[in-house]
PDB file of C-alpha atoms in Angstrom:
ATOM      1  CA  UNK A   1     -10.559 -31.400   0.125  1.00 54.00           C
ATOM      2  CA  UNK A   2      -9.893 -27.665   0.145  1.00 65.00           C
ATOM      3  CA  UNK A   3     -11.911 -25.778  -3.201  1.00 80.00           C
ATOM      4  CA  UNK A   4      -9.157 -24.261  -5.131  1.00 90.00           C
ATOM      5  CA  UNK A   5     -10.151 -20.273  -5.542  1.00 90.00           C
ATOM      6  CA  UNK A   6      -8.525 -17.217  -6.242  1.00 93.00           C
ATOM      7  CA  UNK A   7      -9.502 -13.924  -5.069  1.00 92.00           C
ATOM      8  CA  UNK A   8      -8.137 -10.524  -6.327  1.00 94.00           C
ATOM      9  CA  UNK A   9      -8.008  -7.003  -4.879  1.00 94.00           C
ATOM     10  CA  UNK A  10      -6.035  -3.728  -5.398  1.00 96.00           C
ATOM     11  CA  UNK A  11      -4.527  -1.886  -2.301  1.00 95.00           C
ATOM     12  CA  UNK A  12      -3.472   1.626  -2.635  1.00 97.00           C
ATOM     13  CA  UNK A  13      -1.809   3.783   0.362  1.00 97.00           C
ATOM     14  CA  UNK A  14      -0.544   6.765  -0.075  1.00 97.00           C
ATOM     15  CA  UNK A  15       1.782   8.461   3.187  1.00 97.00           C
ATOM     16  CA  UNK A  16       3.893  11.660   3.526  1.00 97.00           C
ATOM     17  CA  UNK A  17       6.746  12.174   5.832  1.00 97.00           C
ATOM     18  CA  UNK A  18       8.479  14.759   7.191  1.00 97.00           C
ATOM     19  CA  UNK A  19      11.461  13.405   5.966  1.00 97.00           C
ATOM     20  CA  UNK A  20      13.390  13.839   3.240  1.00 97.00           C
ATOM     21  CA  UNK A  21      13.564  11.339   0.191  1.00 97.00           C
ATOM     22  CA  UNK A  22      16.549   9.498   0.907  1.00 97.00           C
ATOM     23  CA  UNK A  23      16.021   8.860   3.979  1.00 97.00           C
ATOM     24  CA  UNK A  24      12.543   7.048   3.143  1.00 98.00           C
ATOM     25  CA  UNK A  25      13.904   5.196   0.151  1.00 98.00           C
ATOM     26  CA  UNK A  26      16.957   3.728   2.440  1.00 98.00           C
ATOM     27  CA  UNK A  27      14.158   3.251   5.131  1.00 98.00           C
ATOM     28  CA  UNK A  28      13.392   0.105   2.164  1.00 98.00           C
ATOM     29  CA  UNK A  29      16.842  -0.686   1.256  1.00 98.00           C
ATOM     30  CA  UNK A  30      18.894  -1.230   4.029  1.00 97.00           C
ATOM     31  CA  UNK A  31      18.607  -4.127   5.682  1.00 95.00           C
ATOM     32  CA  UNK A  32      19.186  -2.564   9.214  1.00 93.00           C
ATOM     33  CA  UNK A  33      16.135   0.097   8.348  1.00 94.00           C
ATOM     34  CA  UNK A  34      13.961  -1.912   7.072  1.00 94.00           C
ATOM     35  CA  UNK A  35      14.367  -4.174  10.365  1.00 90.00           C
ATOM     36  CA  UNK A  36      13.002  -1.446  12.512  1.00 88.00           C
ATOM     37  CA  UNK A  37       9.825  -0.306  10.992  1.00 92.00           C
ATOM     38  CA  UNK A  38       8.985  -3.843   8.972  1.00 87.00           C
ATOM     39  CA  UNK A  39       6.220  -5.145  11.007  1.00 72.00           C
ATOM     40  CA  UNK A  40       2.904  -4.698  11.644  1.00 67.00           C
ATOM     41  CA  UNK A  41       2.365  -6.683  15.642  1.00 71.00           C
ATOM     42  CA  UNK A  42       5.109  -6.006  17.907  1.00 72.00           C
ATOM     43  CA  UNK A  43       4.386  -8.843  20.766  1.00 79.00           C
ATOM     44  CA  UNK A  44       4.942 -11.323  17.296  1.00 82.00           C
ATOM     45  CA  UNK A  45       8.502 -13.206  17.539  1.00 88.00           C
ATOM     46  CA  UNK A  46      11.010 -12.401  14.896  1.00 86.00           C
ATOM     47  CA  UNK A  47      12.431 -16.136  13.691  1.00 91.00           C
ATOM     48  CA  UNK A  48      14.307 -15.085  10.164  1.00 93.00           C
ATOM     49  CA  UNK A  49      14.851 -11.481   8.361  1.00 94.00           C
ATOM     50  CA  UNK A  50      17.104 -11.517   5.091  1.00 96.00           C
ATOM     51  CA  UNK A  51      17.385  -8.522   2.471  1.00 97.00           C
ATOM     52  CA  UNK A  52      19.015  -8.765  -0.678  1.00 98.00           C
ATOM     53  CA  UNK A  53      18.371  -5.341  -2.212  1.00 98.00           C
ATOM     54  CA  UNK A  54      18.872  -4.904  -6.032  1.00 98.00           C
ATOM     55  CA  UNK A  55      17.169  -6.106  -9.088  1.00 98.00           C
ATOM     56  CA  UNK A  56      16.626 -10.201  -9.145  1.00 98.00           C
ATOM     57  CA  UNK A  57      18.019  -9.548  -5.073  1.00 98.00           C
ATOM     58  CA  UNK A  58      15.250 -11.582  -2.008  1.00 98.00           C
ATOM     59  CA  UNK A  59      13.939  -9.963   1.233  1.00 97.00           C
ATOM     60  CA  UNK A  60      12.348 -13.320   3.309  1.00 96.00           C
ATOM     61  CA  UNK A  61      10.796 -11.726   6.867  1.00 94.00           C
ATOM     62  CA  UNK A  62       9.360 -14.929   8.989  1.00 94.00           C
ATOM     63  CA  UNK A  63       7.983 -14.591  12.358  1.00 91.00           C
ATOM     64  CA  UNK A  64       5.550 -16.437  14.968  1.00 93.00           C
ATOM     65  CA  UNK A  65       2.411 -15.136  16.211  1.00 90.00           C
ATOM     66  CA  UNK A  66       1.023 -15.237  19.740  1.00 90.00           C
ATOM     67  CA  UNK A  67      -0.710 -18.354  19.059  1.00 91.00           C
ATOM     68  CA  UNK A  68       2.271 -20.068  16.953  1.00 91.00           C
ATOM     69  CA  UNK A  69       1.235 -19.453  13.885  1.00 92.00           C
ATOM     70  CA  UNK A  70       4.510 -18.533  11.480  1.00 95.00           C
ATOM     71  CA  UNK A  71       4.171 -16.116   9.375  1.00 92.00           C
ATOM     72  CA  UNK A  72       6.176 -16.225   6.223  1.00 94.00           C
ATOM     73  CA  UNK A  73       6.713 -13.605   3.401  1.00 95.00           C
ATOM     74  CA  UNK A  74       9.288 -14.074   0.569  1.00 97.00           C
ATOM     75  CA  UNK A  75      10.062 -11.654  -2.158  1.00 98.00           C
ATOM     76  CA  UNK A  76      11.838 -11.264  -5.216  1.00 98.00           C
ATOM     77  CA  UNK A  77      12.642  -7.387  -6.164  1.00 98.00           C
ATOM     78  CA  UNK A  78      11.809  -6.384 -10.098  1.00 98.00           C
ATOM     79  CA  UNK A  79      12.613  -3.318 -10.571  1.00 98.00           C
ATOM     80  CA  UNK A  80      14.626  -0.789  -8.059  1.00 98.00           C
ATOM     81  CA  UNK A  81      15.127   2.906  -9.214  1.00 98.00           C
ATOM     82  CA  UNK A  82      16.769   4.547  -6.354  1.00 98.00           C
ATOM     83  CA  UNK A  83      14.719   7.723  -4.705  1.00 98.00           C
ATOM     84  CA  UNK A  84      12.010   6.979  -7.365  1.00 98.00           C
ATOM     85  CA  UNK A  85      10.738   3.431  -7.073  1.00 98.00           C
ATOM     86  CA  UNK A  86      10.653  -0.338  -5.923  1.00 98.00           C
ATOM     87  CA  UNK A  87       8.710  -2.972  -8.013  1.00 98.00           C
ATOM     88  CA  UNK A  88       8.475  -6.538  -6.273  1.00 98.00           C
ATOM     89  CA  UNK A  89       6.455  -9.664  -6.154  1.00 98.00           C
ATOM     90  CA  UNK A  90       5.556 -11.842  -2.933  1.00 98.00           C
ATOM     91  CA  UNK A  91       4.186 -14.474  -1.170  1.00 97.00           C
ATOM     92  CA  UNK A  92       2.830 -14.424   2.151  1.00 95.00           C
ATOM     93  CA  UNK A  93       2.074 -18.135   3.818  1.00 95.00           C
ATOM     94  CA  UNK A  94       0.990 -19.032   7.194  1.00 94.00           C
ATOM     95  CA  UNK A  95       2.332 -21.958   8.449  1.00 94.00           C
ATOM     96  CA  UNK A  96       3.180 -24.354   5.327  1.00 90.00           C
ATOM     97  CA  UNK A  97      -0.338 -23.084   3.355  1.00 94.00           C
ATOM     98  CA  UNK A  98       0.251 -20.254   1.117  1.00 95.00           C
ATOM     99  CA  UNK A  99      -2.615 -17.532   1.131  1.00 94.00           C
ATOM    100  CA  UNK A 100      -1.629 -14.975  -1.022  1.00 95.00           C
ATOM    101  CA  UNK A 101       0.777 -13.469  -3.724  1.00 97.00           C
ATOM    102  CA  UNK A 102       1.086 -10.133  -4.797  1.00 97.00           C
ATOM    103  CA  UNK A 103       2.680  -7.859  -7.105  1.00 98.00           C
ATOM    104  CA  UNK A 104       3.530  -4.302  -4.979  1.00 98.00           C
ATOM    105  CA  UNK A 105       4.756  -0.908  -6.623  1.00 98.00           C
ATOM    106  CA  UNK A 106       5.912   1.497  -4.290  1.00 98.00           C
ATOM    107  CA  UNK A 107       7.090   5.117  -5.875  1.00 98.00           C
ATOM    108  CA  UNK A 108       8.593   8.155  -4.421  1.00 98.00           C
ATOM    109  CA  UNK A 109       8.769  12.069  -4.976  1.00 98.00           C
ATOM    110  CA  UNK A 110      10.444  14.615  -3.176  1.00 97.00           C
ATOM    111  CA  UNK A 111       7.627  17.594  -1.714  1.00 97.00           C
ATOM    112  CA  UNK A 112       8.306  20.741  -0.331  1.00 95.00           C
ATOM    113  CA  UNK A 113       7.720  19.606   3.080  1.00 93.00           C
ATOM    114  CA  UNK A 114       9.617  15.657   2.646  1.00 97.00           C
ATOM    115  CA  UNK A 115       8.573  13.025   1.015  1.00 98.00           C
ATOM    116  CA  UNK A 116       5.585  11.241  -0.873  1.00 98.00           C
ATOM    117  CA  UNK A 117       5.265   7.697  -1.118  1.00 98.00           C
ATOM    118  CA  UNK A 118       2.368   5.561  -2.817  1.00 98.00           C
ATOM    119  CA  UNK A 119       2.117   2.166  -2.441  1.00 98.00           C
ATOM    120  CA  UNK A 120      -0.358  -0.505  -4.743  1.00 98.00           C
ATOM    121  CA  UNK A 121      -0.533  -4.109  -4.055  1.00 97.00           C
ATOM    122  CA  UNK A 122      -2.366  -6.039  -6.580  1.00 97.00           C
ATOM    123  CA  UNK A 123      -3.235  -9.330  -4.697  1.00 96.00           C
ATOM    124  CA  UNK A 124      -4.741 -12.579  -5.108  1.00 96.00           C
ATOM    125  CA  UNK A 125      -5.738 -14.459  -2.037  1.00 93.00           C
ATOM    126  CA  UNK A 126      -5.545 -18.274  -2.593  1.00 94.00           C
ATOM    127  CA  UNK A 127      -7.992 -21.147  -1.524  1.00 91.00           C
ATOM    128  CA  UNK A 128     -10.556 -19.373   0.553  1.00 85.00           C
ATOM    129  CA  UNK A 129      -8.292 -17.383   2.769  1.00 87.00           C
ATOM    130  CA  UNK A 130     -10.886 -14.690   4.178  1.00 81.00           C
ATOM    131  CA  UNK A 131      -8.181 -11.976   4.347  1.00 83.00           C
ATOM    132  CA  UNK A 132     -11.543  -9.464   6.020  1.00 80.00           C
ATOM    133  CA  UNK A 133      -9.184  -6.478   5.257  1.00 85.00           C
ATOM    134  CA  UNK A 134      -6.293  -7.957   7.496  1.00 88.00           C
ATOM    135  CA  UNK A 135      -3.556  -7.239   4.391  1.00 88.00           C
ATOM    136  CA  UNK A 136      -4.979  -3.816   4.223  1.00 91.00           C
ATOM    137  CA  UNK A 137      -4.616  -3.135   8.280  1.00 90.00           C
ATOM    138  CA  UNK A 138      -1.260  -5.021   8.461  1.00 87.00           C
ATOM    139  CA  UNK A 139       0.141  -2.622   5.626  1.00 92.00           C
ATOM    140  CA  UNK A 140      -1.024   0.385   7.318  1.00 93.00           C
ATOM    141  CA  UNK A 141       0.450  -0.651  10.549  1.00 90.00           C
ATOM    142  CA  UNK A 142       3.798  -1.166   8.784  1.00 91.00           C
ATOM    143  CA  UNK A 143       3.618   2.417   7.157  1.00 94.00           C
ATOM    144  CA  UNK A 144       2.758   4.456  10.581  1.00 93.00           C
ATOM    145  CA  UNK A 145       5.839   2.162  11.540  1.00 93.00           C
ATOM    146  CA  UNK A 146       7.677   3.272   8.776  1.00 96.00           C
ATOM    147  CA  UNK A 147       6.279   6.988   9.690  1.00 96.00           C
ATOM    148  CA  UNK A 148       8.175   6.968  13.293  1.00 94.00           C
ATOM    149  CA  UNK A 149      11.010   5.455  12.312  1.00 95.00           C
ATOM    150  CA  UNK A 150      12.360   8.409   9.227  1.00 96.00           C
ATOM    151  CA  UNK A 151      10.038  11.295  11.188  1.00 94.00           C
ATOM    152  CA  UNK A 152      12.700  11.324  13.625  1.00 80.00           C
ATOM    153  CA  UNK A 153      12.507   8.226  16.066  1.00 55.00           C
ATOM    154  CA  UNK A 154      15.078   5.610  15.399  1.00 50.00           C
ATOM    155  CA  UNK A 155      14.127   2.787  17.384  1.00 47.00           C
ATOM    156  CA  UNK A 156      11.398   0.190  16.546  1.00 43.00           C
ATOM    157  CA  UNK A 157       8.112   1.980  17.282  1.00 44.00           C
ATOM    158  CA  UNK A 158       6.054  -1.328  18.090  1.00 39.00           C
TER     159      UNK A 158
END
C-alpha cells in the first residue's frame, strides 16, 4: 500500500521579454499560441491540447514521453484580467496516478523595454512523488519557450 503524503512548495519565476504586453498575455490565451511555446521536452508526443480561455473556461495538455509514460495536466482558470493577470488551479498526473496540484498566479506589467511577467505556483506533491526540482526545470523550460516564441520566432522552439 502506497503512504498517503502531501508535500508543499512555492515556485516563483520571474522573465522579461522583448515584447510588448499583448503579445505575451495572448502568448497564454490563444489556443494556437499557447500550442507553440507550451512544453517543456520537444522529442515528447503531443496526444490531446484543449483551451478554453475565460473565467470557469479548461486548458487539458496530455502527451507521451519517450518511455510511454502520459503525461496529463488539466486546469480550471479562476481569475483572467486581460494584460494584467491569470489565476488557475491544476493537476498534473502521470499515467492514471495523480502527483501533484497546484494553484499558479501569473501577472503582467508593461516596462520600458516589453514586458514583465511573474509566475508563483504553490504546489503540493501527492503520495511520495520525489518531484527533485523536475516542476521547477519543466517550468523554466516552458518560459525560455515562451521567450522565443513572442521575442520574435514564431515557430515551436523545441
Amino acid at each position: 500500500m502506497i503512504e498517503k503524503s502531501t508535500e508543499h512548495t512555492t515556485l516563483t519565476i520571474e522573465r522579461h521579454f522583448k515584447a510588448p504586453l499583448p503579445r505575451v498575455f495572448g502568448a497564454w490565451a490563444v489556443a494556437e499560441n499557447k500550442r507553440q511555446w507550451f512544453a517543456c521536452h520537444g522529442d515528447w508526443t503531443p496526444l490531446d491540447f484543449q483551451l478554453d480561455f475565460r473565467p470557469g473556461g479548461s486548458e487539458s495538455n496530455r502527451v507521451a514521453s519517450t518511455d510511454g509514460v502520459v503525461h496529463a495536466y488539466q486546469a480550471r482558470y479562476i481569475d483572467i484580467v486581460p494584460n494584467e493577470r491569470i489565476i488557475y488551479a491544476f493537476d498534473m498526473m502521470l499515467d492514471d496516478k495523480r502527483i501533484s496540484v497546484s494553484l499558479a498566479t501569473v501577472t503582467f506589467a508593461p516596462e520600458p523595454a516589453g514586458t514583465a511577467m511573474i509566475f508563483t505556483e504553490q504546489v503540493v506533491f501527492l503520495d511520495g512523488y520525489g518531484d527533485n526540482g523536475s516542476r521547477l526545470m519543466g517550468t523554466e523550460i516552458g518560459f525560455d519557450n515562451l521567450r522565443l516564441y513572442v521575442d520574435g520566432n514564431e515557430t515551436r522552439p523545441n
